[in-house]
Coordinates of C-alpha atoms in Angstrom, one line a residue:
M73 CA 33.4 -38.5 64.6
L74 CA 34.3 -35.2 62.9
W75 CA 34.4 -37.1 59.5
L76 CA 30.9 -38.5 60.1
C77 CA 29.5 -35.0 60.9
V78 CA 31.0 -33.6 57.6
V79 CA 29.4 -36.5 55.6
L80 CA 26.0 -35.9 57.3
W81 CA 26.2 -32.2 56.7
G82 CA 27.1 -32.7 53.0
A83 CA 24.1 -35.1 52.6
G84 CA 21.8 -32.6 54.3
A85 CA 23.0 -29.8 52.1
Q86 CA 22.5 -31.9 48.9
A87 CA 19.0 -32.9 50.0
A88 CA 18.2 -29.2 50.7
T89 CA 19.3 -28.1 47.2
A90 CA 18.0 -31.2 45.3
P91 CA 15.3 -30.3 42.8
D92 CA 11.7 -31.3 43.2
F93 CA 11.9 -33.8 40.3
A94 CA 8.3 -34.8 40.4
A95 CA 7.1 -31.2 40.1
L96 CA 9.6 -30.3 37.4
A97 CA 8.8 -33.4 35.3
A98 CA 5.1 -32.4 35.4
T99 CA 5.7 -28.9 34.0
P100 CA 4.4 -28.3 30.4
R101 CA 7.8 -27.4 29.1
W102 CA 9.5 -30.7 30.2
Q103 CA 6.5 -32.7 29.0
A104 CA 6.9 -30.9 25.6
L105 CA 10.7 -31.5 25.5
M106 CA 10.0 -35.2 26.1
H107 CA 7.2 -35.3 23.6
V108 CA 4.9 -37.0 26.1
N109 CA 1.5 -38.1 24.8
P110 CA -1.1 -36.2 26.8
G111 CA -3.9 -38.3 25.2
A112 CA -3.8 -36.7 21.7
T113 CA -3.5 -40.2 20.2
L114 CA -4.6 -43.6 21.7
R115 CA -1.1 -45.2 21.4
G116 CA 1.1 -44.8 24.5
V117 CA -0.8 -42.2 26.6
G118 CA 1.6 -40.8 29.2
T119 CA 4.8 -42.0 27.4
S120 CA 7.0 -40.3 24.9
Y121 CA 6.3 -40.3 21.2
V122 CA 10.0 -40.6 20.5
D123 CA 10.9 -44.1 19.4
D124 CA 14.7 -43.9 19.7
A125 CA 16.9 -45.0 22.6
D126 CA 19.5 -42.4 21.7
F127 CA 17.1 -39.6 22.8
F128 CA 16.9 -40.9 26.4
L129 CA 19.5 -40.8 29.2
A130 CA 17.6 -43.1 31.5
S131 CA 16.8 -46.7 30.6
D132 CA 13.1 -46.1 31.3
G133 CA 13.1 -42.5 30.1
K134 CA 10.5 -43.1 27.4
A135 CA 7.9 -44.2 29.9
D136 CA 9.0 -42.1 32.9
P137 CA 9.6 -38.4 32.4
E138 CA 10.7 -38.0 36.0
A139 CA 13.4 -40.6 35.6
E140 CA 14.6 -39.0 32.4
L141 CA 14.7 -35.6 34.2
R142 CA 16.8 -37.1 37.1
A143 CA 19.3 -38.6 34.6
T144 CA 19.4 -35.4 32.6
W145 CA 20.2 -33.4 35.8
R146 CA 23.0 -35.7 36.7
A147 CA 24.5 -35.5 33.2
L148 CA 24.1 -31.7 32.7
E149 CA 25.1 -30.4 36.1
P150 CA 28.9 -30.7 35.7
A151 CA 30.6 -27.8 33.9
Q152 CA 32.1 -28.8 30.5
S153 CA 29.7 -31.7 30.3
Q154 CA 29.4 -33.1 26.8
A155 CA 25.8 -33.9 27.5
R156 CA 25.1 -30.1 27.4
C157 CA 26.3 -30.2 23.8
R158 CA 23.9 -32.9 23.0
F159 CA 20.9 -31.4 24.9
P160 CA 21.1 -27.6 24.8
A161 CA 17.3 -27.2 25.2
R162 CA 17.3 -29.4 28.3
Y163 CA 20.2 -27.5 29.7
R164 CA 18.3 -24.2 29.2
F165 CA 15.3 -25.7 31.0
L166 CA 17.3 -26.8 34.0
A167 CA 19.4 -23.7 34.2
T168 CA 16.3 -21.5 34.1
R169 CA 14.4 -23.6 36.7
L170 CA 17.4 -24.2 39.1
G171 CA 19.2 -20.9 38.8
W172 CA 22.4 -22.2 37.2
H173 CA 24.3 -19.0 36.4
E174 CA 27.3 -19.5 34.1
S175 CA 28.7 -17.0 31.7
A176 CA 29.3 -19.4 28.8
P177 CA 27.8 -22.8 29.7
L178 CA 28.0 -24.1 26.1
A179 CA 31.3 -22.6 25.1
H180 CA 32.9 -26.0 24.6
C181 CA 30.1 -27.1 22.2
E182 CA 31.7 -26.1 19.0
D183 CA 29.6 -28.2 16.6
Y184 CA 26.4 -27.0 18.2
L185 CA 27.4 -23.4 18.2
A186 CA 28.5 -23.5 14.5
W187 CA 25.2 -25.1 13.5
R188 CA 23.2 -22.7 15.8
A189 CA 24.9 -19.7 14.1
Q190 CA 23.3 -20.7 10.8
M191 CA 19.8 -20.8 12.2
P192 CA 17.9 -17.5 11.7
I193 CA 15.6 -16.4 14.6
G194 CA 13.4 -13.6 13.4
Q195 CA 10.1 -15.3 12.6
L196 CA 8.6 -18.8 12.6
V197 CA 6.1 -19.5 9.8
L198 CA 3.9 -22.5 9.2
V199 CA 3.8 -23.3 5.4
F200 CA 1.0 -25.3 3.9
P201 CA 1.5 -26.4 0.3
A202 CA -1.9 -27.4 -1.1
A203 CA -2.9 -30.9 -2.0
Y204 CA -0.8 -32.7 -4.6
L205 CA -2.7 -35.8 -5.7
N206 CA 0.2 -37.4 -7.6
S207 CA 2.0 -38.1 -4.3
P208 CA 0.5 -40.3 -1.6
S209 CA 2.2 -38.5 1.2
S210 CA 0.8 -35.1 0.0
M211 CA -2.7 -35.9 -1.2
F212 CA -4.1 -33.9 1.8
G213 CA -1.5 -31.2 1.5
H214 CA 1.6 -30.9 3.6
T215 CA 2.9 -28.7 6.4
L216 CA 6.4 -27.5 7.3
L217 CA 7.9 -24.7 9.3
R218 CA 10.1 -21.9 8.0
L219 CA 12.7 -20.0 10.0
D220 CA 13.2 -16.4 8.8
A221 CA 15.9 -14.0 9.8
E222 CA 13.4 -11.2 9.8
P223 CA 9.6 -10.9 9.5
D224 CA 9.7 -10.1 5.8
P225 CA 7.7 -12.6 3.7
D226 CA 9.8 -11.8 0.6
A227 CA 13.2 -12.2 2.2
V228 CA 13.3 -16.0 2.3
W229 CA 16.6 -16.7 0.5
L230 CA 18.4 -17.4 3.7
S231 CA 15.4 -19.0 5.5
R232 CA 15.5 -22.6 6.7
A233 CA 12.8 -25.2 6.2
I234 CA 11.9 -27.5 9.1
N235 CA 10.3 -30.7 7.9
F236 CA 9.1 -34.0 9.3
G237 CA 8.7 -37.0 7.0
A238 CA 8.7 -40.7 6.7
Q239 CA 12.1 -42.3 6.0
A240 CA 10.7 -44.4 3.1
G241 CA 12.8 -46.4 0.7
G242 CA 13.1 -44.9 -2.8
A243 CA 11.9 -48.2 -4.3
D244 CA 8.6 -48.3 -2.5
N245 CA 5.7 -47.9 -4.8
S246 CA 2.7 -45.7 -4.0
L247 CA 0.4 -48.6 -2.7
F248 CA 3.1 -50.1 -0.6
Y249 CA 3.9 -46.6 0.8
I250 CA 0.3 -46.1 1.8
W251 CA 0.1 -49.5 3.4
R252 CA 3.2 -49.1 5.5
G253 CA 2.3 -45.5 6.3
L254 CA -1.1 -46.7 7.7
A255 CA 0.5 -49.5 9.7
G256 CA 3.4 -47.4 11.2
G257 CA 6.0 -49.2 9.1
Y258 CA 8.3 -46.3 8.6
P259 CA 10.3 -44.3 11.0
G260 CA 10.0 -40.5 10.8
Q261 CA 12.6 -37.8 11.3
F262 CA 12.9 -34.1 11.5
S263 CA 15.2 -32.4 9.0
V264 CA 16.4 -28.8 8.4
T265 CA 17.1 -27.7 4.8
S266 CA 17.2 -24.6 2.6
Y267 CA 13.7 -23.1 2.2
V268 CA 14.5 -22.1 -1.4
E269 CA 14.7 -25.7 -2.4
K270 CA 11.2 -26.3 -1.0
I271 CA 9.8 -23.3 -3.0
R272 CA 11.2 -24.9 -6.2
D273 CA 9.7 -28.3 -5.4
Y274 CA 6.3 -27.2 -4.3
A275 CA 5.5 -24.1 -6.3
F276 CA 7.4 -24.7 -9.5
V277 CA 7.9 -28.5 -10.0
E278 CA 4.7 -29.8 -8.4
N279 CA 2.5 -26.7 -9.2
R280 CA 1.2 -26.4 -5.7
D281 CA -0.2 -23.2 -4.2
M282 CA 1.4 -22.3 -0.8
W283 CA -0.2 -20.7 2.2
E284 CA 2.0 -19.2 4.9
Y285 CA 1.0 -18.5 8.5
A286 CA 3.4 -16.3 10.4
L287 CA 3.3 -17.3 14.1
N288 CA 3.3 -14.7 16.9
L289 CA 6.3 -16.3 18.7
D290 CA 9.0 -14.0 20.0
A291 CA 12.8 -14.7 19.7
G292 CA 13.0 -16.5 23.0
E293 CA 10.2 -18.9 22.1
I294 CA 11.7 -19.5 18.7
D295 CA 15.0 -20.3 20.3
W296 CA 13.4 -23.2 22.2
V297 CA 12.5 -24.7 18.9
V298 CA 15.9 -24.3 17.3
S299 CA 17.9 -25.7 20.3
H300 CA 15.4 -28.6 20.5
L301 CA 15.8 -29.4 16.8
W302 CA 19.5 -30.0 17.5
E303 CA 18.4 -32.6 20.1
L304 CA 16.2 -34.3 17.5
R305 CA 18.9 -34.7 14.8
G306 CA 18.7 -38.3 13.5
I307 CA 16.1 -39.3 16.1
N308 CA 13.4 -41.6 15.0
F309 CA 9.6 -41.3 15.7
D310 CA 6.9 -43.7 14.6
Y311 CA 5.2 -42.4 11.5
Y312 CA 1.5 -43.0 10.9
F313 CA -0.1 -41.7 7.8
F314 CA -3.4 -40.5 9.5
D315 CA -2.4 -39.2 12.9
E316 CA 1.3 -39.2 13.9
N317 CA 2.3 -37.5 10.6
C318 CA 4.1 -34.3 9.5
S319 CA 1.4 -32.0 10.8
F320 CA 1.1 -33.7 14.1
R321 CA 4.8 -33.5 14.8
L322 CA 5.0 -29.8 13.9
L323 CA 2.3 -29.2 16.6
E324 CA 4.5 -31.0 19.0
L325 CA 7.5 -28.8 18.0
I326 CA 5.4 -25.6 18.4
K327 CA 4.4 -26.8 21.8
V328 CA 8.0 -26.7 22.8
A329 CA 8.0 -23.0 22.0
R330 CA 4.8 -22.2 23.9
P331 CA 3.9 -25.1 26.2
Q332 CA 0.8 -23.5 27.6
A333 CA -0.8 -23.3 24.1
P334 CA -3.8 -25.7 23.8
L335 CA -2.5 -27.6 20.8
M336 CA -2.6 -31.2 22.0
T337 CA -5.5 -31.2 24.4
E338 CA -8.0 -33.3 22.3
L339 CA -7.9 -36.7 20.7
R340 CA -6.6 -36.3 17.2
F341 CA -7.7 -39.4 15.3
A342 CA -6.8 -38.0 11.9
E343 CA -4.4 -35.1 11.8
L344 CA -4.8 -33.4 8.4
P345 CA -2.8 -30.3 7.5
V346 CA -5.8 -28.1 7.4
N347 CA -6.7 -29.2 11.0
T348 CA -3.2 -28.1 12.1
V349 CA -3.9 -24.7 10.7
R350 CA -7.2 -24.5 12.5
A351 CA -5.5 -25.6 15.7
L352 CA -3.1 -22.7 15.4
Y353 CA -5.9 -20.3 14.9
S354 CA -7.8 -21.7 17.9
A355 CA -4.6 -21.3 20.1
D356 CA -4.3 -17.7 18.9
L357 CA -0.9 -18.4 17.4
V358 CA -1.4 -16.9 13.9
A359 CA -0.2 -13.4 13.4
E360 CA -0.6 -13.1 9.6
R361 CA -1.5 -15.2 6.5
R362 CA 0.0 -15.0 3.0
Y363 CA -0.9 -16.7 -0.3
R364 CA 1.8 -17.8 -2.8
P365 CA 0.3 -19.1 -6.0
S366 CA 2.1 -21.8 -8.0
K367 CA 3.7 -21.1 -11.3
A368 CA 0.9 -22.8 -13.1
V369 CA -1.7 -20.6 -11.3
E370 CA 0.4 -17.5 -12.1
L371 CA 0.5 -18.5 -15.8
E372 CA -3.2 -19.2 -16.0
A373 CA -4.0 -15.9 -14.3
L374 CA -1.8 -14.1 -16.8
A375 CA -3.2 -16.0 -19.7
A376 CA -6.8 -15.2 -18.6
R377 CA -6.1 -11.6 -19.6
L378 CA -5.8 -12.8 -23.2
D379 CA -8.6 -13.4 -25.7
A380 CA -8.7 -16.7 -27.7
N381 CA -6.7 -15.4 -30.6
E382 CA -4.0 -13.9 -28.3
R383 CA -3.8 -17.2 -26.3
A384 CA -3.3 -19.2 -29.5
L385 CA -0.6 -16.7 -30.6
A386 CA 1.1 -16.9 -27.2
A387 CA 1.2 -20.7 -27.5
A388 CA 2.8 -20.4 -30.9
L389 CA 5.4 -18.0 -29.6
R390 CA 6.3 -20.5 -26.9
D391 CA 7.2 -23.0 -29.6
D392 CA 8.7 -20.5 -32.0
P393 CA 9.7 -17.0 -30.7
A394 CA 10.5 -16.0 -34.4
R395 CA 6.7 -15.4 -34.8
V396 CA 7.2 -12.1 -33.1
D397 CA 8.2 -10.8 -36.6
T398 CA 4.9 -11.9 -38.2
P399 CA 2.3 -9.3 -39.1
A400 CA -0.2 -11.1 -36.8
F401 CA 1.9 -10.3 -33.8
K402 CA 3.0 -6.8 -34.9
A403 CA -0.7 -5.8 -35.4
Y404 CA -1.2 -5.7 -31.6
P405 CA -0.3 -2.7 -29.5
P406 CA 2.9 -2.9 -27.4
P407 CA 1.2 -3.7 -24.1
R408 CA -0.6 -6.7 -25.7
R409 CA 2.6 -7.9 -27.2
H410 CA 4.3 -7.7 -23.8
L411 CA 1.5 -9.8 -22.3
M412 CA 1.6 -12.5 -25.0
A413 CA 5.4 -12.7 -24.8
Q414 CA 5.3 -12.9 -21.0
V415 CA 2.7 -15.7 -21.2
A416 CA 4.8 -17.5 -23.8
Y417 CA 8.0 -17.2 -21.7
Q418 CA 6.3 -18.5 -18.5
A419 CA 4.7 -21.4 -20.4
L420 CA 8.1 -22.3 -21.9
R421 CA 9.7 -22.3 -18.4
L422 CA 6.9 -24.3 -16.9
R423 CA 7.0 -26.9 -19.6
N424 CA 10.8 -27.4 -19.2
R425 CA 11.0 -27.0 -15.4
E426 CA 12.6 -30.4 -14.9
G427 CA 15.7 -32.1 -16.3
A428 CA 19.0 -30.8 -17.5
R429 CA 19.4 -27.3 -18.9
D430 CA 18.5 -27.3 -22.7
P431 CA 20.5 -24.8 -24.8
G432 CA 17.6 -24.5 -27.2
V433 CA 15.1 -23.7 -24.5
A434 CA 17.6 -21.1 -23.1
R435 CA 17.8 -19.4 -26.5
K436 CA 14.0 -19.3 -26.8
S437 CA 13.6 -17.9 -23.3
L438 CA 16.1 -15.2 -24.0
A439 CA 14.4 -14.2 -27.2
L440 CA 11.0 -14.0 -25.4
L441 CA 12.5 -11.9 -22.6
R442 CA 13.8 -9.4 -25.1
V443 CA 10.3 -9.0 -26.5
V444 CA 9.0 -8.5 -23.0
Q445 CA 11.6 -5.8 -22.3
R446 CA 11.0 -4.0 -25.7
N447 CA 7.3 -3.6 -25.1
P448 CA 5.8 -1.6 -22.2
A449 CA 3.8 -3.6 -19.7
P450 CA 0.0 -3.2 -19.2
P451 CA -1.1 -2.3 -15.7
P452 CA -0.4 -5.2 -13.3
Q453 CA -3.2 -7.3 -11.9
P454 CA -2.8 -9.5 -8.8
V455 CA -3.4 -13.2 -9.0
P456 CA -6.9 -13.8 -7.5
E457 CA -6.6 -15.2 -4.0
P458 CA -8.9 -18.3 -3.4
A459 CA -10.5 -19.0 -0.1
P460 CA -7.8 -20.2 2.4
P461 CA -7.8 -23.9 3.5
E462 CA -9.0 -23.2 7.0
R463 CA -12.3 -21.8 5.6
G464 CA -13.2 -25.1 4.1
H465 CA -15.7 -27.6 5.6
G466 CA -14.8 -30.1 8.3
T467 CA -12.9 -33.1 7.3
Q468 CA -15.3 -35.7 8.6
T469 CA -18.9 -36.1 7.3
V470 CA -22.2 -37.6 8.5
N471 CA -25.3 -37.8 6.4
L472 CA -29.0 -38.6 6.8
G473 CA -31.3 -39.0 3.9
V474 CA -34.4 -40.5 2.4
G475 CA -35.0 -41.9 -1.1
R476 CA -36.8 -44.3 -3.3
Q477 CA -35.4 -47.1 -5.5
D478 CA -37.3 -49.7 -7.6
G479 CA -40.6 -48.7 -5.9
R480 CA -39.2 -49.0 -2.4
D481 CA -38.7 -46.2 0.1
F482 CA -35.6 -46.2 2.2
L483 CA -33.7 -44.3 4.9
A484 CA -29.9 -43.7 4.4
F485 CA -27.3 -43.1 7.0
G486 CA -23.6 -42.5 6.4
Y487 CA -20.2 -41.5 7.9
R488 CA -17.1 -40.5 6.0
L489 CA -13.7 -40.3 7.8
T490 CA -12.2 -38.0 5.2
Y491 CA -12.1 -35.7 3.3
H492 CA -13.8 -34.1 0.2
D493 CA -15.7 -35.2 -2.9
L494 CA -16.3 -33.4 -6.2
F495 CA -19.7 -32.1 -5.0
D496 CA -18.9 -31.0 -1.4
P497 CA -18.8 -27.2 -0.7
L498 CA -15.8 -25.9 -2.7
A499 CA -14.5 -23.1 -0.5
G500 CA -11.0 -23.8 0.8
F501 CA -10.5 -26.9 -1.5
L502 CA -8.7 -27.5 -4.8
P503 CA -11.2 -27.3 -7.7
G504 CA -11.4 -30.6 -9.5
A505 CA -9.8 -32.7 -6.8
A506 CA -11.6 -35.3 -4.6
I507 CA -10.1 -37.5 -1.9
E508 CA -12.3 -39.8 0.1
G509 CA -11.4 -42.4 2.6
L510 CA -13.5 -44.8 4.7
D511 CA -16.9 -43.8 3.5
V512 CA -19.6 -46.1 5.0
Q513 CA -23.2 -45.9 3.8
L514 CA -26.1 -47.8 5.4
R515 CA -29.7 -48.2 4.1
L516 CA -32.9 -49.2 5.8
D517 CA -36.0 -50.3 3.9
E518 CA -39.0 -52.6 4.6
R519 CA -37.8 -55.6 2.6
D520 CA -34.1 -55.8 3.5
G521 CA -34.0 -54.1 6.8
L522 CA -30.7 -52.4 7.7
A523 CA -28.0 -53.3 5.2
L524 CA -24.6 -52.0 4.1
E525 CA -25.1 -50.0 0.9
S526 CA -21.5 -49.2 0.2
L527 CA -18.0 -49.0 1.8
D528 CA -15.5 -46.9 0.0
L529 CA -12.0 -47.6 1.2
V530 CA -10.5 -45.1 -1.1
N531 CA -12.0 -42.9 -3.8
I532 CA -9.6 -40.3 -5.5
R533 CA -10.3 -38.2 -8.5
S534 CA -8.0 -35.7 -10.1
L535 CA -9.6 -33.4 -12.7
A536 CA -6.5 -31.6 -13.9
P537 CA -7.7 -29.1 -16.6
R538 CA -5.8 -29.0 -19.9
S539 CA -5.1 -25.8 -21.8
E540 CA -2.9 -24.4 -24.5
F541 CA -0.1 -24.2 -22.0
V542 CA -0.3 -27.2 -19.7
K543 CA -1.3 -30.8 -20.6
P544 CA -1.7 -32.8 -17.4
I545 CA -3.3 -36.3 -17.2
S546 CA -6.4 -36.6 -15.1
W547 CA -7.0 -39.9 -13.3
F548 CA -9.1 -41.7 -10.8
V549 CA -8.9 -44.8 -8.5
H550 CA -11.8 -46.3 -6.5
A551 CA -11.9 -49.4 -4.3
G552 CA -14.4 -50.8 -1.8
L553 CA -17.7 -52.7 -1.5
E554 CA -21.0 -51.8 -3.0
Q555 CA -24.5 -53.3 -3.7
T556 CA -24.2 -54.4 -7.3
P557 CA -27.2 -55.3 -9.6
V558 CA -27.5 -59.1 -10.4
A559 CA -30.2 -61.2 -12.0
D560 CA -34.0 -60.7 -11.5
R561 CA -33.6 -57.1 -10.4
A562 CA -31.9 -58.2 -7.2
R563 CA -28.7 -56.7 -5.7
A564 CA -25.7 -58.3 -3.9
L565 CA -22.7 -57.0 -2.1
G566 CA -19.6 -57.1 -4.1
G567 CA -16.0 -55.9 -3.8
F568 CA -14.4 -53.9 -6.6
V569 CA -11.4 -51.9 -7.7
Q570 CA -11.5 -49.6 -10.7
G571 CA -9.7 -46.7 -12.1
G572 CA -8.0 -45.2 -15.2
P573 CA -6.4 -42.2 -16.9
G574 CA -8.3 -39.4 -18.6
A575 CA -8.4 -35.8 -19.6
S576 CA -10.4 -32.8 -18.3
W577 CA -10.8 -29.2 -19.3
R578 CA -12.1 -26.1 -17.6
F579 CA -14.5 -23.5 -19.0
G580 CA -15.1 -21.0 -16.2
D581 CA -16.7 -23.2 -13.4
L582 CA -17.4 -26.1 -15.7
F583 CA -15.2 -29.2 -15.8
P584 CA -15.9 -31.6 -18.6
Y585 CA -13.9 -34.8 -18.4
V586 CA -13.5 -38.3 -19.9
F587 CA -11.8 -41.4 -18.5
A588 CA -10.8 -44.8 -19.7
V589 CA -12.0 -47.3 -17.1
A590 CA -10.8 -50.7 -16.0
R591 CA -12.8 -52.5 -13.3
L592 CA -12.4 -55.8 -11.4
E593 CA -15.3 -56.9 -9.3
S594 CA -16.3 -60.0 -7.3
V595 CA -20.0 -60.3 -6.4
S596 CA -21.3 -62.9 -4.0
G597 CA -23.5 -65.5 -5.5
T598 CA -22.7 -64.8 -9.1
D599 CA -21.1 -66.9 -11.7
P600 CA -18.2 -66.4 -12.4
D601 CA -17.1 -65.1 -9.0
A602 CA -14.9 -62.4 -10.5
A603 CA -15.4 -60.3 -13.6
L604 CA -13.0 -58.0 -15.4
G605 CA -14.4 -55.1 -17.4
G606 CA -13.3 -52.1 -19.4
G607 CA -14.9 -49.1 -20.9
A608 CA -15.2 -45.3 -20.6
E609 CA -16.7 -42.6 -18.5
A610 CA -17.7 -39.1 -19.5
G611 CA -19.0 -36.4 -17.2
L612 CA -19.4 -32.7 -16.4
A613 CA -18.9 -31.1 -13.0
Y614 CA -19.9 -27.6 -12.1
Q615 CA -18.2 -26.1 -9.1
T616 CA -18.8 -22.8 -7.4
E617 CA -18.9 -21.8 -3.7
S618 CA -22.7 -21.4 -3.8
V619 CA -23.7 -24.6 -5.7
Q620 CA -22.1 -27.8 -7.1
W621 CA -23.6 -30.2 -9.5
G622 CA -22.6 -32.9 -12.0
L623 CA -23.6 -35.4 -14.6
H624 CA -21.9 -38.7 -15.6
A625 CA -22.3 -41.7 -17.8
R626 CA -20.2 -44.9 -17.6
W627 CA -20.2 -47.8 -20.0
L628 CA -18.4 -51.1 -19.0
E629 CA -18.1 -54.3 -21.1
F630 CA -17.1 -57.3 -19.1
T631 CA -15.3 -60.4 -20.2
S632 CA -18.2 -62.5 -18.8
Q633 CA -20.3 -61.4 -21.8
F634 CA -22.4 -58.7 -20.2
A635 CA -22.4 -54.9 -20.2
R636 CA -23.4 -52.3 -17.7
L637 CA -24.4 -48.6 -18.3
R638 CA -24.7 -46.3 -15.4
T639 CA -25.8 -42.7 -15.6
G640 CA -26.4 -40.2 -12.8
V641 CA -26.9 -36.6 -11.7
T642 CA -25.8 -35.0 -8.4
A643 CA -26.6 -31.5 -7.0
N644 CA -25.2 -30.0 -3.7
V645 CA -26.3 -26.8 -2.1
P646 CA -24.3 -25.5 1.0
V647 CA -26.6 -24.0 3.6
S648 CA -23.7 -23.0 6.0
P649 CA -19.9 -23.6 6.1
D650 CA -20.4 -27.1 7.6
N651 CA -23.9 -28.1 6.3
A652 CA -25.3 -28.9 2.9
L653 CA -28.3 -30.5 1.1
R654 CA -27.6 -33.0 -1.6
G655 CA -29.8 -34.6 -4.2
E656 CA -28.9 -37.6 -6.3
C657 CA -30.5 -39.7 -9.0
S658 CA -29.1 -42.7 -10.9
H659 CA -30.1 -45.2 -13.5
E660 CA -28.3 -48.5 -14.2
R661 CA -29.0 -50.9 -17.1
W662 CA -27.6 -54.3 -17.7
Q663 CA -28.7 -57.4 -19.6
G664 CA -32.0 -55.9 -20.5
E665 CA -32.8 -55.0 -16.9
A666 CA -32.6 -51.6 -15.2
V667 CA -32.8 -50.1 -11.7
A668 CA -33.4 -46.4 -11.0
G669 CA -33.6 -44.3 -7.8
C670 CA -33.4 -40.9 -6.3
S671 CA -32.5 -39.6 -2.8
V672 CA -32.1 -36.3 -0.9
S673 CA -29.8 -36.0 2.2
F674 CA -28.6 -33.6 4.8
R675 CA -24.8 -33.6 5.2
H676 CA -22.9 -32.2 8.2
F677 CA -19.1 -31.7 8.2
F678 CA -17.0 -31.6 11.4
D679 CA -13.4 -32.1 12.5

């Protein structure tokens, strides 16, 4: 009888002290630690984004946060539990909520404590390297987090970079990478590396400007992020190119630091890096913004201080530093010599930024540095800071317009999922770069009624300006459906893919360019069904924040013994940050026939 009383008393005491699991599991912090989808994406609402059984202690932990909390409580409650070493953030959550008071609850976790000692907790910064069109995973830019030991933007040598990326095979080509990324064919993982390596990759090797956004998180909030990163080591998430990508996962991680921040409250159909920055501003998480220009931008800003003769001499010095002894160089005053030698040195370093160390390049670099040191420097001038990414227009677009083609009036309607074309408002975007995806244009006229005018699946253009110091290759690729001219002035819907390499230059705000063009098209009702053509395109784009316009001409000769010449002009005038007026005219000639038309439209941008 006494034994039964003791058992009943013990059961009652346990029931009295047992946590309210349902209430704890519903708290924002636990939901953030479990990466529960609150409805930010359509896949798996109410379940964890984590797609790895090793992350869960309960068999149904992915779908049931309360069950996972119960299993976590049982595993972490015993002192010296190895589960505490695996889940230090979870332990902190339970210890805080349940009043567990131990002087050194993780003292037995040697591996975690050694790793934790290497993690600085002074400041957390979101880093946004600008768009890099030569990499499918970075065409829209990229985001990562940086852990600093102190809030000093120049003291980053011991900082750590927190990155999330797809675990793609090295043999995957760009098209295969995009396809698998769209379909969720890659797992994604968090990683922590040296930030100095990232600076070299982004600013030096890839020539990408970097924007840094210091977050107003305190040390205690940053500690949540660091301890949770240990829990995520080697853990797989699904990776989707458009929504569950690097930027989306970083928002999840920041949510662990400040669960009450409204970061995941809306459906995020396409999570682009710039939208992540805007989300942080909306949640009042940004304390300071800093711009870090790429090495190519620094070089061009320095070279812009030279006149044409000085630029030519600097380019010659890059190739042969012995030219410093020529009368042409010595005729300049010392500050101009300093500037030319500095440009030559930076151009030499940029051209040889990859590959093994070359002794010849090292000798040239040393010779140029000696000239720089011998001649006094002119007054410094900062690199001009462009408009930050968050100032740019919204990433989705709708348009409504009217026009006339071949004597027929029409109404035009359109929607573009993403992102920016050459004639959209320029503020906040990379000049000369255009990335468009899923652009649907409909047309309504009296003869044909409502019809699909075009569907661009992808349309990417890179106008990378060439100069005396850098010689990049411009390129474009464009694929989709469009109304194509056929016999008797009629048109038919056809599929196409086209693209090619080229070159472009920059003169102030003007971008002249030329492309070699290859095109494969298949138009319904034509003979043959498919046609292969080749030719060239030349154009001129003018880009400022107040107006954008351009001209182009494209000539294609097809293997089916016909040719096509298309010319056009486009002008765009922003009327507000997210609204613009656009006018377009085009003329297309083939086999002795021609079609011409003009339109004007109103465009609205939104996220």
